[in-house]
Short mmCIF file of C-alpha atoms and ligand atoms in Angstrom, two decimals:
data_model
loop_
_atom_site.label_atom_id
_atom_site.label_comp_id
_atom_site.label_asym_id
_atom_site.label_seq_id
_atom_site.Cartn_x
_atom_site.Cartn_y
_atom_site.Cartn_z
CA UNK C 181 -16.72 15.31 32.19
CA UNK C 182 -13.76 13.88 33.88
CA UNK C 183 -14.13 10.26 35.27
CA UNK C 184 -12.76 10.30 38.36
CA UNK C 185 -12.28 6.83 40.23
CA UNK C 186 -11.10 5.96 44.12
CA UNK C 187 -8.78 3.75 45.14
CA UNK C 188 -9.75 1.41 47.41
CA UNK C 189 -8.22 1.79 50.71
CA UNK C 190 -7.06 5.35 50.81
CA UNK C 191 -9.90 6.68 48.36
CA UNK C 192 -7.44 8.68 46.48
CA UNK C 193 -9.00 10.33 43.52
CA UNK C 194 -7.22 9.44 40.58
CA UNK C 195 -8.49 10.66 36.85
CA UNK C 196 -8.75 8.00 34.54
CA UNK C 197 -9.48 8.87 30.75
CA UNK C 198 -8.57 11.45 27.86
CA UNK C 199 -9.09 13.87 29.81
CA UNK C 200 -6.81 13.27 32.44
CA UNK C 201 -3.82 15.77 32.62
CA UNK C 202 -1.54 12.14 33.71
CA UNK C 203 -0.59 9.17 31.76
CA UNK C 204 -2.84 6.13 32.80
CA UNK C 205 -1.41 3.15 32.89
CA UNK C 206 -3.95 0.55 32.97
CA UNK C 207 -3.30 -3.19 33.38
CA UNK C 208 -6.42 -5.54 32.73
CA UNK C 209 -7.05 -9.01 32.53
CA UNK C 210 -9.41 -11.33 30.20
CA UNK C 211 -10.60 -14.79 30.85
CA UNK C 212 -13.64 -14.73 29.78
CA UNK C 213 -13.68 -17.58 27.93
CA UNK C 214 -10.64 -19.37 26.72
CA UNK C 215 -7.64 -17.28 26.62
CA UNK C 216 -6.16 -16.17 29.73
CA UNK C 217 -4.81 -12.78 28.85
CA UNK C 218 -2.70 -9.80 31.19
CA UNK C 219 -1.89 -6.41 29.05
CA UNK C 220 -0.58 -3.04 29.95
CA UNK C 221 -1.63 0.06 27.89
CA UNK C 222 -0.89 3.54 28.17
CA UNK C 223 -3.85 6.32 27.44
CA UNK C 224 -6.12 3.55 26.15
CA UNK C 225 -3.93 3.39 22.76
CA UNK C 226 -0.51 2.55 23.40
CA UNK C 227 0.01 -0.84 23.86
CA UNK C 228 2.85 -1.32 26.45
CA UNK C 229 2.30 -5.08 26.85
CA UNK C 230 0.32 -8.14 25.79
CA UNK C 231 0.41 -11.17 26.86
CA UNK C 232 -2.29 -14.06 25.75
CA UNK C 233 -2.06 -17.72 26.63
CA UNK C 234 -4.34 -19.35 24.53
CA UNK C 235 -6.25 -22.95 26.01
CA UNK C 236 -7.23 -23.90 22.15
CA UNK C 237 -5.12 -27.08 22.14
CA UNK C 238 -6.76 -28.13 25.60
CA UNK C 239 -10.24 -27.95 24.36
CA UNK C 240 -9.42 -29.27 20.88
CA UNK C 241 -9.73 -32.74 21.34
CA UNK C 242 -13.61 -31.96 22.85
CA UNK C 243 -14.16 -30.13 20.51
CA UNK C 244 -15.34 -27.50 22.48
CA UNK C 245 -14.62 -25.19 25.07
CA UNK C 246 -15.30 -27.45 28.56
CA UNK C 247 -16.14 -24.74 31.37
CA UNK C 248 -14.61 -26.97 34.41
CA UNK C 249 -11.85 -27.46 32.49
CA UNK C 250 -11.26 -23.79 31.20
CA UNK C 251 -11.56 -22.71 34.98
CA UNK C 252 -8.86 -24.71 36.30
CA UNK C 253 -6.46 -23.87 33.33
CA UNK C 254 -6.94 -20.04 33.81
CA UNK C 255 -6.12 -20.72 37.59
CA UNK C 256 -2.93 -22.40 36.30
CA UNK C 257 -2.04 -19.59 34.02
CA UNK C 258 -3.17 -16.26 35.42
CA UNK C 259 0.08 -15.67 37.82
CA UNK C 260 2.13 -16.09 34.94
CA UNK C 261 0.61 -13.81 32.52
CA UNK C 262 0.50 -11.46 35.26
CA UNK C 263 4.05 -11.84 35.78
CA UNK C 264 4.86 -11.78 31.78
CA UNK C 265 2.87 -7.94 31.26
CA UNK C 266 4.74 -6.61 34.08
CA UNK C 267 8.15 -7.98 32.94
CA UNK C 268 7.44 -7.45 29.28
CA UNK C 269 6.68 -4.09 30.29
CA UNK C 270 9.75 -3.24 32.59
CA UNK C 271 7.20 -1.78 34.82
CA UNK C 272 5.80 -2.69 38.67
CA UNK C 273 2.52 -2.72 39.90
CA UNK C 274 2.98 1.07 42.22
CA UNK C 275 3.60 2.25 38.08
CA UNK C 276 0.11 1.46 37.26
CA UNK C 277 -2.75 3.81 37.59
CA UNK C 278 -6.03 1.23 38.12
CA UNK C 279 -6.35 -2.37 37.56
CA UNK C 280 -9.53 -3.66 35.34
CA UNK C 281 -11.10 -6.73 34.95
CA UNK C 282 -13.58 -8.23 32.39
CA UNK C 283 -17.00 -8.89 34.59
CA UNK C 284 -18.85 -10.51 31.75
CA UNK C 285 -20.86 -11.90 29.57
CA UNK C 286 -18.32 -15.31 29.51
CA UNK C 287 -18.03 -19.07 31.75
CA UNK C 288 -18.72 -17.39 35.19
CA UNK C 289 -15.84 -20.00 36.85
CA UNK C 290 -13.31 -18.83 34.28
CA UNK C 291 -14.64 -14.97 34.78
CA UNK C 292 -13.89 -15.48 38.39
CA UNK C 293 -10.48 -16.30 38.10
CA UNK C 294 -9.68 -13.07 35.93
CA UNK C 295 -11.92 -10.84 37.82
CA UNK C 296 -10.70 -11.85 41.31
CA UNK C 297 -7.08 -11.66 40.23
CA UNK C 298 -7.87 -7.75 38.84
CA UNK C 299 -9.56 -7.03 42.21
CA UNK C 300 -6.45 -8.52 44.08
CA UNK C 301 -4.13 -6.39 42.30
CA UNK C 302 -5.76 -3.38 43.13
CA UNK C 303 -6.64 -3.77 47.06
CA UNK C 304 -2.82 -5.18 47.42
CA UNK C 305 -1.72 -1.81 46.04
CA UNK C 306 -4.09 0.56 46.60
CA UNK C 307 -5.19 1.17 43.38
CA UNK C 308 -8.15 1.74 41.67
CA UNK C 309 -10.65 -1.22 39.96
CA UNK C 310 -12.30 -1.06 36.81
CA UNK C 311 -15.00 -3.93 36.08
CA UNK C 312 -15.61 -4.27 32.10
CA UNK C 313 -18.42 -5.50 30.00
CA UNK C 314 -16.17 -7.96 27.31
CA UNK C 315 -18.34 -6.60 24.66
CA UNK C 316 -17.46 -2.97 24.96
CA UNK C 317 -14.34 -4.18 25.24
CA UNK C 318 -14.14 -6.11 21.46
CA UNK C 319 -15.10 -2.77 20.50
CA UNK C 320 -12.44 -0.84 22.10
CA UNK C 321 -10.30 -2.74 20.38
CA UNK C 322 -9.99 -0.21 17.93
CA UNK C 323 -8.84 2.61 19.47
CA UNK C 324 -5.40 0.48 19.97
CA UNK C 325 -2.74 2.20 18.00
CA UNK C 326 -4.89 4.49 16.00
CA UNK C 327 -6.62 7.45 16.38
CA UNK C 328 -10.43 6.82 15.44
CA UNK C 329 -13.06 8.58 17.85
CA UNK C 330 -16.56 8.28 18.41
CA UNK C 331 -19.56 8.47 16.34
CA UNK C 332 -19.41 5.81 14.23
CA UNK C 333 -20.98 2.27 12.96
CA UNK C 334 -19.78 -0.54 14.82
CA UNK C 335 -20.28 -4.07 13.53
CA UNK C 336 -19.90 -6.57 16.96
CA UNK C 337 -19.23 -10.31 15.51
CA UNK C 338 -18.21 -12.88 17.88
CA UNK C 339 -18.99 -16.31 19.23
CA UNK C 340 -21.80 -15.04 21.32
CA UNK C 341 -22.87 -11.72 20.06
CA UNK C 342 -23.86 -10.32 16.70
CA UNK C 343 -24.56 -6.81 16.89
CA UNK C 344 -25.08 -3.38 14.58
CA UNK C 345 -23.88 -0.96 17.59
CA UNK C 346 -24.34 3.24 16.68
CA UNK C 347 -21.61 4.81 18.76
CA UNK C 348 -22.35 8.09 19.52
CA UNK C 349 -19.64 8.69 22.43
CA UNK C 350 -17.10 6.53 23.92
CA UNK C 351 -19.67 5.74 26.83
CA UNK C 352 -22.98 6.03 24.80
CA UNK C 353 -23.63 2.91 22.60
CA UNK C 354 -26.76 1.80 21.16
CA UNK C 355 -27.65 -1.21 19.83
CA UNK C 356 -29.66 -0.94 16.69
CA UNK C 357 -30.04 -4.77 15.32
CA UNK C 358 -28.75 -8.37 17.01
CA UNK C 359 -29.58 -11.50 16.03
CA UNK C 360 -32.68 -13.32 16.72
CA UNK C 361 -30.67 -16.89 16.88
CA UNK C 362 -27.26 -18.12 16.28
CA UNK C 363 -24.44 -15.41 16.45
CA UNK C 364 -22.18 -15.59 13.52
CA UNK C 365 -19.31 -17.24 15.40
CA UNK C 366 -21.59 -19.97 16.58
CA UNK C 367 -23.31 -20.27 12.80
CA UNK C 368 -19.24 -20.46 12.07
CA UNK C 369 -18.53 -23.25 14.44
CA UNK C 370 -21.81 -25.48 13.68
CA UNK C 371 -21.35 -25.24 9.97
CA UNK C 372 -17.21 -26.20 10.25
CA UNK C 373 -18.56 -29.31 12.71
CA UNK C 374 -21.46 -30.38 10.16
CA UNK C 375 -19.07 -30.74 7.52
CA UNK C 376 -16.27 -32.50 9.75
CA UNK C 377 -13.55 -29.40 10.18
CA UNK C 378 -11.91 -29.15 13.53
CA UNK C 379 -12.16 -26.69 16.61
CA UNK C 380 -12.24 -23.86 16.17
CA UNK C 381 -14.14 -24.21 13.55
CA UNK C 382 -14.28 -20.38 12.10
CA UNK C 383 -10.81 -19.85 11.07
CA UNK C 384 -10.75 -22.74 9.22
CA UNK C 385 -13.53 -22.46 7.41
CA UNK C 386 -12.29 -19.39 6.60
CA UNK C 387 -9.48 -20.13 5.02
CA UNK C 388 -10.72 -23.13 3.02
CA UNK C 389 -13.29 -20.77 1.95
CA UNK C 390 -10.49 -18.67 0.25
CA UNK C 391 -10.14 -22.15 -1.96
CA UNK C 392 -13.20 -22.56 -3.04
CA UNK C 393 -16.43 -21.25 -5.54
CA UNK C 394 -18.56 -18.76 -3.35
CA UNK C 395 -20.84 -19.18 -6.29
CA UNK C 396 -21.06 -23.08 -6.22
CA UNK C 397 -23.97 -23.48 -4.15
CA UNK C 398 -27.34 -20.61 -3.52
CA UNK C 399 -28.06 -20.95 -0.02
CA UNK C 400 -30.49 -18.19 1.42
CA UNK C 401 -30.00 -14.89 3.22
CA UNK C 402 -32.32 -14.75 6.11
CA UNK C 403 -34.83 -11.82 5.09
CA UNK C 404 -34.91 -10.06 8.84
CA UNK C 405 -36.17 -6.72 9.54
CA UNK C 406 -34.03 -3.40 10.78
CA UNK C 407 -31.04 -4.50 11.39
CA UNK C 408 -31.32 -7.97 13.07
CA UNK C 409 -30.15 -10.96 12.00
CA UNK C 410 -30.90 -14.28 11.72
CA UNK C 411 -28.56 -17.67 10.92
CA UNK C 412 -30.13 -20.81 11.90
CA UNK C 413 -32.10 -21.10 8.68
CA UNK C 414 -28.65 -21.00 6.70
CA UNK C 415 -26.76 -23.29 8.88
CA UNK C 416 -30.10 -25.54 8.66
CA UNK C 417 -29.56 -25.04 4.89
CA UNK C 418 -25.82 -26.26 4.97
CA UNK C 419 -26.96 -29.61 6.70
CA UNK C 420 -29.54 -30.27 3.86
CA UNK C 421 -26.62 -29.59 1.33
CA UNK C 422 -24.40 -31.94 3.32
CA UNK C 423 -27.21 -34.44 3.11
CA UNK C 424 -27.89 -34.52 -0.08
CA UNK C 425 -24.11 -35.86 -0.72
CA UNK C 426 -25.54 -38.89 0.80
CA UNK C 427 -22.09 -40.36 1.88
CA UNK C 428 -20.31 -39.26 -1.56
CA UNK C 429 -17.55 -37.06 -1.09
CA UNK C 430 -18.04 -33.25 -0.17
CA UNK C 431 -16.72 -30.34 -1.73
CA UNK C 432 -15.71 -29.12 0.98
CA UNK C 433 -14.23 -25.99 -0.09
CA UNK C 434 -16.64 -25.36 -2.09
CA UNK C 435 -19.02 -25.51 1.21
CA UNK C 436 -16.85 -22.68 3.12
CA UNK C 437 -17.01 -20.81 0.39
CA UNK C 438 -20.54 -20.13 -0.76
CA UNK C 439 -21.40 -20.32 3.44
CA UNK C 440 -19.26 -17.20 3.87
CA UNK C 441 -20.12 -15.13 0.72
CA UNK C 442 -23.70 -15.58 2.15
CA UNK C 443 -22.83 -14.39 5.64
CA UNK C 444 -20.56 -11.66 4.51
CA UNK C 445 -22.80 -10.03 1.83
CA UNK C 446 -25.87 -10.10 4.97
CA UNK C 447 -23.27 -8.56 6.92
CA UNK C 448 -22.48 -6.49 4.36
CA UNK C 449 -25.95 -5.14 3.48
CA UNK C 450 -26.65 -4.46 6.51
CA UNK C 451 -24.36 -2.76 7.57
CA UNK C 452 -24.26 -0.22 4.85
CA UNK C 453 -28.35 0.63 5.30
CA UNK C 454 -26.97 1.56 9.15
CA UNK C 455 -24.26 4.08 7.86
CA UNK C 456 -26.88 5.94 5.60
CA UNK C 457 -29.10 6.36 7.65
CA UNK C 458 -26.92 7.83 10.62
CA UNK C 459 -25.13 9.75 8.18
CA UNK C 460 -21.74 8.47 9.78
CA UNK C 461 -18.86 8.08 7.82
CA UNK C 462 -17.11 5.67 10.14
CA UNK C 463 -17.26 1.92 10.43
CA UNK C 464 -15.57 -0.32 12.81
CA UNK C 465 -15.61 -4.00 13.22
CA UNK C 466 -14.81 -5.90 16.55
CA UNK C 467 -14.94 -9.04 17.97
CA UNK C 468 -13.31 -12.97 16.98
CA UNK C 469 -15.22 -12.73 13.62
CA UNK C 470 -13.66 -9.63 12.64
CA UNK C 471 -10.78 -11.38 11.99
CA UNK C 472 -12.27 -13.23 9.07
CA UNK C 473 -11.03 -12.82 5.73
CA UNK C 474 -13.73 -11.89 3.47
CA UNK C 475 -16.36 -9.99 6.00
CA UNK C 476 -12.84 -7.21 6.23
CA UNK C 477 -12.39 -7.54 2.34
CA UNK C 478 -16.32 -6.54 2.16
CA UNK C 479 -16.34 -3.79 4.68
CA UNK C 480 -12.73 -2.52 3.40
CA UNK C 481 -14.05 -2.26 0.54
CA UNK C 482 -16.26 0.97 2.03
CA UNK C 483 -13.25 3.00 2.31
CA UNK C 484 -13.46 3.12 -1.67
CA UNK C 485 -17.15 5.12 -1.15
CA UNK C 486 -15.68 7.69 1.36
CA UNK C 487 -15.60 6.22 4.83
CA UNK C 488 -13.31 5.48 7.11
CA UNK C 489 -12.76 1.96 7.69
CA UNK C 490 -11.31 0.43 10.70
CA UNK C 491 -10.75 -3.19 11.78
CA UNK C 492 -8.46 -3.96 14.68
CA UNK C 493 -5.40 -6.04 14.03
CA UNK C 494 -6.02 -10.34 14.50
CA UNK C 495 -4.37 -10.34 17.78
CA UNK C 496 -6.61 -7.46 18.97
CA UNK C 497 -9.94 -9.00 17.35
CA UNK C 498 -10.04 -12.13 19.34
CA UNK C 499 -10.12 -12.17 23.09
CA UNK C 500 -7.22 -10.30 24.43
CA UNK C 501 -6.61 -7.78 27.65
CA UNK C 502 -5.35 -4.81 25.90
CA UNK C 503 -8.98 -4.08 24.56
CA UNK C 504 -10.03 -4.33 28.22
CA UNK C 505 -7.73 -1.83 29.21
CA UNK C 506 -8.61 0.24 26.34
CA UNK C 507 -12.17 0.03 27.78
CA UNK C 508 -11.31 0.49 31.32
CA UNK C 509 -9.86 4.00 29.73
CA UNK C 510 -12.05 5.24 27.75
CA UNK C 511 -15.61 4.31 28.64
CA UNK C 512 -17.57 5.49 32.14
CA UNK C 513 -20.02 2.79 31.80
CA UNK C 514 -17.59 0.33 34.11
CA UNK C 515 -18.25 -1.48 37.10
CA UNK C 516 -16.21 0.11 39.83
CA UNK C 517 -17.32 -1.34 43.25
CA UNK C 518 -15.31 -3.99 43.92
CA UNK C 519 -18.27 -6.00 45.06
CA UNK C 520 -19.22 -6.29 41.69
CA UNK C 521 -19.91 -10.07 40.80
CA UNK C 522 -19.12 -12.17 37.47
CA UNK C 523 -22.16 -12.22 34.76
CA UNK C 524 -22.81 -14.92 31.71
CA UNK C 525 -25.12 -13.37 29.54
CA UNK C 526 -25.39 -9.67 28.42
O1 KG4 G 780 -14.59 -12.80 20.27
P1 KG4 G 780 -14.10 -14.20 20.38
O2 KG4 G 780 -12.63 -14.44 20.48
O3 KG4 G 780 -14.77 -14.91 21.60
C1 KG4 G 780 -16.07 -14.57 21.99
O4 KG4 G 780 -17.00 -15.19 21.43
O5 KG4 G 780 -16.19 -13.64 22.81
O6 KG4 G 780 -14.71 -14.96 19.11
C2 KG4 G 780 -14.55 -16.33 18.91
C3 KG4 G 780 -15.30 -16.70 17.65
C4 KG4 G 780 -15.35 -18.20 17.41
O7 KG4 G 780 -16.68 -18.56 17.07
C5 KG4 G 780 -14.40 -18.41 16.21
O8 KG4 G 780 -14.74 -19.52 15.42
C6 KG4 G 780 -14.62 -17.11 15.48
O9 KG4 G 780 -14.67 -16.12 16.49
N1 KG4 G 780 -13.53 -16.79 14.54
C7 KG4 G 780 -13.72 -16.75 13.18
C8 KG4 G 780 -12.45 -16.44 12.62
N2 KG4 G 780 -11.54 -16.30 13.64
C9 KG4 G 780 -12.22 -16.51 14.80
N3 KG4 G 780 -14.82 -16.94 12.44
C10 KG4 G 780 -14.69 -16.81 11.11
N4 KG4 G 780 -13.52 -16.55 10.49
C11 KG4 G 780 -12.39 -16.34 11.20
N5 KG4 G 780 -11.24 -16.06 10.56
ZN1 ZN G 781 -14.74 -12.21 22.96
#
C-alpha cells in the first residue's frame, strides 16, 4: 500500500516510501536526548548527509545528562546542523521531499527544540512532516547502506529501552520481551559510576572490559521468563563485589569484564530462543548498546549457524538523524499531524 502524505499548506500528495515511483529525499532531525543531529537520506538507505553535534563534554563534568541544560544547548546548535546537512549535501530545502522529526520517548524540552525545528521546515516550504517514535528509529538504523528487509529478530539496547522486537513488516513490530527494571544502557552507566569510571559510562566499560578476565568473578544471570529481562539484581551484585574490596584496590578491569560477559551471554541466550522459535533467519541489533564490543562479537558470531547478521555501523547505533529519516521512509506508523506534541516515555 502506498503511503501517501500531504503537505501542509497546499495538501499536495506526495508518495513517501519504497514504493514510490520518485526519489525521497528526507531530512530529519534528533534531539532526543543529547546529540543534536540534522541528516539527509535518499530512499531510506542512502545516506546523503550526517551531521551530529554531540553535548557529551557539557554533561561530563555532572556526570549526567542535565535536561535544562541539554535544552538550551540543542537551541544553540540546531540552526547550525541544519545549515551543515544542507551544505554537506549541496542540496536546498525545495530539493527535499518531507521533513521528519523524532516525537519521542526522550527530555521533552530538548524534544521540543528538534521537533519544532522539523515542523518549521516543513510549513516554511510546503512540505510534508513526518513525526517519529526514536525507537523505531534505532531500529531503522539498519536499513542504512544495506539491503536487509523485514521479517527478522531485532535486539533494541539502549539507555532507556531493552527490547526483543519480531519484525514482521517495516510498519508491523512486536515486542516479544523488555525488561522488567534497568535497561542495559542504564545497568551500563550505574555499574561504570559504582566502580568510579567516567560519563558515559558504557563505552568505557567496554573497552576496559576488553582488558580484563570475563571469568574472574561469577556474578548471576537474572533467571526471567519469555523473553524479558531483568538487571538490577546484577548491578546490585557488582556493588557487593565492590564492597567487599573494602577500600583495597579494585580490579577494575577485571570488573568490566566479567559484568559484560554476563550481560552479553543473557543477551545472547535470549536472543537465540527468539530466532527458533520464529523460524527467522535474520537478526538485527539497534540502539547505543549495539555499539558494544562483545554483545556484536556474540551475535556475529550467529552468522557462523546460518543467519544473517546485521548491526548498524557506531555512528548509526547511537543517536543520530539519518535513522530518523530512514524511519520517516520506511515505516507508516509516523505521526503526521503537525499538531502532534513531544512524548517522554514509550
Ligand atoms: O541509544 P543511545 O545513544 O541513547 C538512548 O538511550 O536513546 O544509547 C546510549 C546508551 C548509554 O547508556 C551508553 O552508555 C550506551 O548506550 N553505550 C554503550 C556503548 N556505547 C554506548 N554501552 C556499552 N558499550 C558501549 N560500547
Ligand atoms: Zn537513542
Amino acid at each position: 500500500m502506498k503511503m501517501i502524505k500531504k503537505t501542509l499548506f497546499t495538501k499536495t500528495p506526495v508518495i513517501i516510501g519504497p514504493e514510490s515511483d520518485y526519489d525521497n529525499y528526507i531530512m530529519a532531525i534528533e534531539s532526543s536526548c543529547d546529540e543534536t543531529a540534522c541528516a539527509i537520506v535518499k530512499n531510506g538507505r542512502e545516506v546523503i548527509s550526517n551531521v551530529v553535534a554531540s553535548q557529551i563534554k557539557t554533561h561530563e563534568k555532572y556526570g549526567g545528562v542535565i535536561p535544562e541544560i541539554a535544552a538550551r544547548e540543542h537551541l544553540e546548535s540546531i540552526n547550525v546542523v541544519i545549515e551543515e546537512a544542507f551544505k554537506q549535501a549541496n542540496m536546498n530545502a525545495t530539493q527535499i521531499t518531507a521533513f521528519a522529526g523524532t516525537v519521542g520517548p526522550g527530555l521533552v524540552g530538548c524534544l521540543l527544540v528538534g521537533l519544532n525545528a522539523a515542523k518549521t521546515l516543513a510549513l516554511v516550504h510546503d512540505k510534508p512532516f513526518i513525526g517519529v517514535n526514536h525507537l523505531n528509529a534505532h531500529l531503522c538504523a539498519n536499513y542504512i547502506d544495506t539491503d536487509i528487509k523485514p521479517p527478522f529478530i531485532a535486539l533494541l539496547v539502549s539507555g532507556g529501552h531493552t527490547q526483543i522486537i519480531d519484525v514482521k513488516s517495516y510498519s508491523e513490530q512486536i515486542i516479544i520481551g523488555e525488561t522488567i527494571d534497568d535497561a542495559v544502557g542504564e545497568a551500563y552507566d550505574k555499574v561504570a559510576r559504582l566502580i568510579g569510571l567516567a560519563y558515559p559510562g558504557g563505552p568505557i566499560l567496554d573497552k576496559l572490559a576488553r582488558e580484563g578476565d570475563a571469568n574472574a568473578f561469577k556474578l548471576p544471570e537474572a533467571k526471567v521468563d519469555g523473553y524479558n529481562f531483568s538487571f538490577s539484581g546484577l548491578k546490585t551484585a557488582v556493588l557487593r563485589l565492590v564492597k567487599s574490596f573494602d577500600g583495597k584496590d579494585l580490579p577494575v578491569n577485571d570488573i568490566c569484564a566479567s559484568f559484560q560477559e554476563c550481560v552479553s551471554t543473557t543477551l545472547f541466550n535470549k536472543v537465540k530462543k527468539a530466532l527458533s522459535e520464529s523460524g527467522y533467519k535474520q537478526i538485527v541489533i539497534a540502539g547505543g548498546v549495539a555499539a558494544n564490543s562483545e554483545i556484536r562479537r556474540k551475535i556475529f558470531s550467529l552468522g557462523n549457524e546460518g543467519y544473517r547478521v546485521c548491526a548498524p555501523p557506531m555512528k548509526y547505533c547511537t543517536d543520530n538523524a539519518a535513522m530518523v529519516a530512514s524511519c520517516a521512509f520506511f515505516n507508516t506508523n509516523t505521526f503526521d499531524d503537525v499538531d502532534v506534541e513531544v512524548f517522554s516515555r514509550a
